PDB file of C-alpha atoms in Angstrom:
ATOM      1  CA  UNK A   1     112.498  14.639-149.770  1.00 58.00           C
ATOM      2  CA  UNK A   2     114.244  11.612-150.720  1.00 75.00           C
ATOM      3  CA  UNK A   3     112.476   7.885-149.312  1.00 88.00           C
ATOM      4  CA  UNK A   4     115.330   6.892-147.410  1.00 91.00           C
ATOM      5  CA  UNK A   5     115.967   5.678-143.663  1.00 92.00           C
ATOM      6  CA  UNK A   6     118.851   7.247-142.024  1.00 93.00           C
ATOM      7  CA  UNK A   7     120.506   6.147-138.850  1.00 95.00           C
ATOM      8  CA  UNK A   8     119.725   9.097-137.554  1.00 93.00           C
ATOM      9  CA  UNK A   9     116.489   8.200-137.877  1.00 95.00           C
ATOM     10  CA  UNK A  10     116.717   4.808-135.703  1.00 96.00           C
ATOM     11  CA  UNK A  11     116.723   5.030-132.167  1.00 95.00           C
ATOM     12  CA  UNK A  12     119.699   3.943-130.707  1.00 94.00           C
ATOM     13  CA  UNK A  13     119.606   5.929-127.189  1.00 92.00           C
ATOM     14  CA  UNK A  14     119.565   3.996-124.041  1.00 95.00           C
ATOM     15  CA  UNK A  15     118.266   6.390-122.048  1.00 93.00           C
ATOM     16  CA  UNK A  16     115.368   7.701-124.433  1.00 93.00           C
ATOM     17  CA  UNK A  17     114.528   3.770-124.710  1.00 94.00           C
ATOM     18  CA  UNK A  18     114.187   3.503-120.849  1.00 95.00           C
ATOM     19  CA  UNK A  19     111.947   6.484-120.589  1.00 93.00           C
ATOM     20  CA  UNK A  20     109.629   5.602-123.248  1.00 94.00           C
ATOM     21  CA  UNK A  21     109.439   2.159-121.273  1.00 94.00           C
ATOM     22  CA  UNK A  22     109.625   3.140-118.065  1.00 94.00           C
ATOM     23  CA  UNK A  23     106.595   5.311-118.624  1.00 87.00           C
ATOM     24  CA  UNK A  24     105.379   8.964-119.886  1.00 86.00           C
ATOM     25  CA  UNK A  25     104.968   8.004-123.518  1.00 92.00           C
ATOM     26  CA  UNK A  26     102.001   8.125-125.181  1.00 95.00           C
ATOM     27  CA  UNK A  27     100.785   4.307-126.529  1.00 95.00           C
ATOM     28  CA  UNK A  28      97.656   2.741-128.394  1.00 97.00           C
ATOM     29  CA  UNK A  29      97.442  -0.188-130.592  1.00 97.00           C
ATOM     30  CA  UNK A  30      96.629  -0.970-134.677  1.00 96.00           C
ATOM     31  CA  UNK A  31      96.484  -4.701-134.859  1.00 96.00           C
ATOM     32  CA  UNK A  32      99.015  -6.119-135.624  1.00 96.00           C
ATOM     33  CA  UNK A  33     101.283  -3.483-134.502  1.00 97.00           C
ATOM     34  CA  UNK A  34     101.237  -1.317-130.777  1.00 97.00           C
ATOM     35  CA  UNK A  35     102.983   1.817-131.105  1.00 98.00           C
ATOM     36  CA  UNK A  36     104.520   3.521-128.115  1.00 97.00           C
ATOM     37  CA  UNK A  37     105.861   7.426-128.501  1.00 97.00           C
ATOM     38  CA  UNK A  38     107.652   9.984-126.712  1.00 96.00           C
ATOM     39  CA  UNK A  39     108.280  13.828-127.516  1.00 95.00           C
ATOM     40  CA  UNK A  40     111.784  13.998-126.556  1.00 94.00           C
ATOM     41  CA  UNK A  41     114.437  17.315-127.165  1.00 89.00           C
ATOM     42  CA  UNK A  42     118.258  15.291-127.618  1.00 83.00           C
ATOM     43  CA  UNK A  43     117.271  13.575-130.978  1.00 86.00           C
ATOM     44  CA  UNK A  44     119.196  15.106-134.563  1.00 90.00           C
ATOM     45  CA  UNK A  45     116.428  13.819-136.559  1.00 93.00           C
ATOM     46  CA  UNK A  46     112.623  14.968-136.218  1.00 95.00           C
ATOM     47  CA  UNK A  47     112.003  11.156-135.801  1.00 96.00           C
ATOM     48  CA  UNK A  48     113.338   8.178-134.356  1.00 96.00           C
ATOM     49  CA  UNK A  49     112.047   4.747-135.075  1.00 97.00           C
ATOM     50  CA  UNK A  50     112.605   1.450-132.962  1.00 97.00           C
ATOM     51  CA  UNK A  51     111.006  -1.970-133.899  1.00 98.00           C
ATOM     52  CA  UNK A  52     110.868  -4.793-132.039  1.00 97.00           C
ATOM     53  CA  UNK A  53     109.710  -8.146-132.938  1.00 98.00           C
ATOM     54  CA  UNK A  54     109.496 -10.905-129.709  1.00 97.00           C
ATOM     55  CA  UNK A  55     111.621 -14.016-129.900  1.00 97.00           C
ATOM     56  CA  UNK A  56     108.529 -15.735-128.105  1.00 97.00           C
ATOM     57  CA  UNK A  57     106.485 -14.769-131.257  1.00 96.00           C
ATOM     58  CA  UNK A  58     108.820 -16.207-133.637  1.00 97.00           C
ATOM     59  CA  UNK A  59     111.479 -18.269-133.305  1.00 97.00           C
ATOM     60  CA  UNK A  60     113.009 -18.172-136.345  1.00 97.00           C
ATOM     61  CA  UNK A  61     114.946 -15.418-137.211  1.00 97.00           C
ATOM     62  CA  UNK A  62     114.470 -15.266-140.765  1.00 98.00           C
ATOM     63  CA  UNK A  63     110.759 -14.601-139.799  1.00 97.00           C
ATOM     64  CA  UNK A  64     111.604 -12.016-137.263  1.00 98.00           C
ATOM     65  CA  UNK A  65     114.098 -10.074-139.811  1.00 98.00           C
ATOM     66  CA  UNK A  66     111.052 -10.094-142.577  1.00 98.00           C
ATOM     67  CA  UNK A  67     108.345  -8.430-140.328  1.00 98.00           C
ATOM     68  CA  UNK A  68     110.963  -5.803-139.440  1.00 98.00           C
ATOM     69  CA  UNK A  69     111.817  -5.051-143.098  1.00 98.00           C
ATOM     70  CA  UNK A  70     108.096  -4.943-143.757  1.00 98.00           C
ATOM     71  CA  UNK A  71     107.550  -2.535-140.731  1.00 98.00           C
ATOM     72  CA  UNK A  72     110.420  -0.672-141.874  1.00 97.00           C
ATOM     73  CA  UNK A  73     109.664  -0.252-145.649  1.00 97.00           C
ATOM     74  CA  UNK A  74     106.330   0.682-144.584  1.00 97.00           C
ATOM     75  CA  UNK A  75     107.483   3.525-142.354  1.00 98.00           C
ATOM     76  CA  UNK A  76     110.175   5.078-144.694  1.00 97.00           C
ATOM     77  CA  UNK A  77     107.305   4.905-147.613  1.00 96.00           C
ATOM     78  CA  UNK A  78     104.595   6.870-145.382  1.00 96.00           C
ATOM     79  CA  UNK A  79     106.704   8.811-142.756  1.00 96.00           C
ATOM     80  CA  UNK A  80     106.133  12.311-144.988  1.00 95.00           C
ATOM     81  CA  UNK A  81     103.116  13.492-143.305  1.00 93.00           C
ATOM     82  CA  UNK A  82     104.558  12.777-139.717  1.00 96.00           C
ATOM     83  CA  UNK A  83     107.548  15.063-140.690  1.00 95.00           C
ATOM     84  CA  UNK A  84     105.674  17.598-142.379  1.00 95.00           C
ATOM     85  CA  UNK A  85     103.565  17.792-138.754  1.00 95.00           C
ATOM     86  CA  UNK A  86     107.129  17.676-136.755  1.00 95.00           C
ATOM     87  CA  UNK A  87     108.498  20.633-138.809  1.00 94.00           C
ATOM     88  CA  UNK A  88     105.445  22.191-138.046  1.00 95.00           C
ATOM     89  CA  UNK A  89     105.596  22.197-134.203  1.00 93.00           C
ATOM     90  CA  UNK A  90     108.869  21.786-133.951  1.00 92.00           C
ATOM     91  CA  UNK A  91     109.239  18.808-131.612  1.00 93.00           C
ATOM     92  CA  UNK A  92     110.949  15.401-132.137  1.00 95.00           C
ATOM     93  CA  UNK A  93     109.479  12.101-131.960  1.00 96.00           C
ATOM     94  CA  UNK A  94     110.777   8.527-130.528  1.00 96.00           C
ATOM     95  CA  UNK A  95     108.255   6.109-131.997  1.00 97.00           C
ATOM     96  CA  UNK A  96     108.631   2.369-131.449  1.00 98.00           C
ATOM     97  CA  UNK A  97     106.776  -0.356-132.933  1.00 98.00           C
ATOM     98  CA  UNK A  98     105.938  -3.558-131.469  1.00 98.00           C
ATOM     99  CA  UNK A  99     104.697  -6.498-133.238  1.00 98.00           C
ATOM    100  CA  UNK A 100     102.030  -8.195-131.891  1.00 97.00           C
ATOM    101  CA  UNK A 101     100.576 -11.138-133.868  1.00 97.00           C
ATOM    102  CA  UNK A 102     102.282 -14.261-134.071  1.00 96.00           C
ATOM    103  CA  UNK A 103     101.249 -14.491-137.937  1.00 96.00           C
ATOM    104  CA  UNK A 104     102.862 -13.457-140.685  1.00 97.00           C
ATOM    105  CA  UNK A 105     100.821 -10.885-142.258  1.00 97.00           C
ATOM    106  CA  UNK A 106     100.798  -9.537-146.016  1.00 97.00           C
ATOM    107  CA  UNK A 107     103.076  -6.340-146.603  1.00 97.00           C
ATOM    108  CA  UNK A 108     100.282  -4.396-147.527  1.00 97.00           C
ATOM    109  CA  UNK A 109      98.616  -4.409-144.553  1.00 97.00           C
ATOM    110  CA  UNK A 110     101.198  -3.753-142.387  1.00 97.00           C
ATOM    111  CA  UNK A 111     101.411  -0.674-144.494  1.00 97.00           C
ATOM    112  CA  UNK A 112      98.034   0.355-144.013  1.00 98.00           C
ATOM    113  CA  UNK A 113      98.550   0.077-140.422  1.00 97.00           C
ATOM    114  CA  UNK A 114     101.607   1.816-140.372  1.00 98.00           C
ATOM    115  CA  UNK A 115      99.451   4.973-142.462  1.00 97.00           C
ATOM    116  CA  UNK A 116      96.668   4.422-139.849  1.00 97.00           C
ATOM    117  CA  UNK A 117      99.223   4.534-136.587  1.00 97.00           C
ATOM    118  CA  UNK A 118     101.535   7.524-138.270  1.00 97.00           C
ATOM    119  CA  UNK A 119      98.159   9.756-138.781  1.00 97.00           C
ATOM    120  CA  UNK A 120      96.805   8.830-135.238  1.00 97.00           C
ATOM    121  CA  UNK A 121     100.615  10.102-134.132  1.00 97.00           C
ATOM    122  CA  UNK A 122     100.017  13.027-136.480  1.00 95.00           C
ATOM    123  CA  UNK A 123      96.930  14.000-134.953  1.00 94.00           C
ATOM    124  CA  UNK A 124      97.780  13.760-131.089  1.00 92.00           C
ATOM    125  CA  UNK A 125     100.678  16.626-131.478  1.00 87.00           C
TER     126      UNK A 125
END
């Protein structure tokens, strides 16, 4: 399976977005990131990511658009296991990622946390 990020695989849906928000989804929190998910049926791809970085955090969009690639790159790099689990059961994910900190922090750990949140994910099915 090739390390790429489909549109498919963003979450684009309105309505899936509301619900997730709106409440029903499952949530928890791995500094510097809070992840928020929701089994959901009308998706094409087994998983669905969203990221969201606040304005109020950083004002600057350059920094915004570097903390999303870094959330991004982390997820397409680490997503395998998450599939493997979603082929498994059969059920598709909408995950969204919200940044928390108003630091920059060092790629690498965002990965880790991205690992640490996708397992957690993993391990609720």
């Amino acid at each position: 399976m090739a390390n790429t990020l489909h549109k498919s695989e963003r979450l684009d849906k309105k309505k899936v977005i509301e619900k997730m928000f709106s409440g029903g989804s499952r949530s928890f929190s791995v500094f510097p990131l809070r992840v928020v998910y929701l089994p959901v049926e009308e998706m094409e791809a087994p998983a669905s990511i969203l990221i969201s970085v606040s304005k109020r955090r950083f004002k600057r969009a350059v920094k915004r658009n570097r903390v999303k690639r870094q959330i991004r790159e982390a997820y397409r790099m680490n997503k395998h296991e998450l599939l493997h689990v979603l082929e498994e059961k059969q059920c598709r994910l909408a995950i969204a990622f919200i940044y928390l900190s108003d630091q920059l922090v060092a790629s690498s750990l965002v990965e880790e946390r991205i690992k640490t949140a996708l397992a957690r994910i993993a391990e609720n099915l």
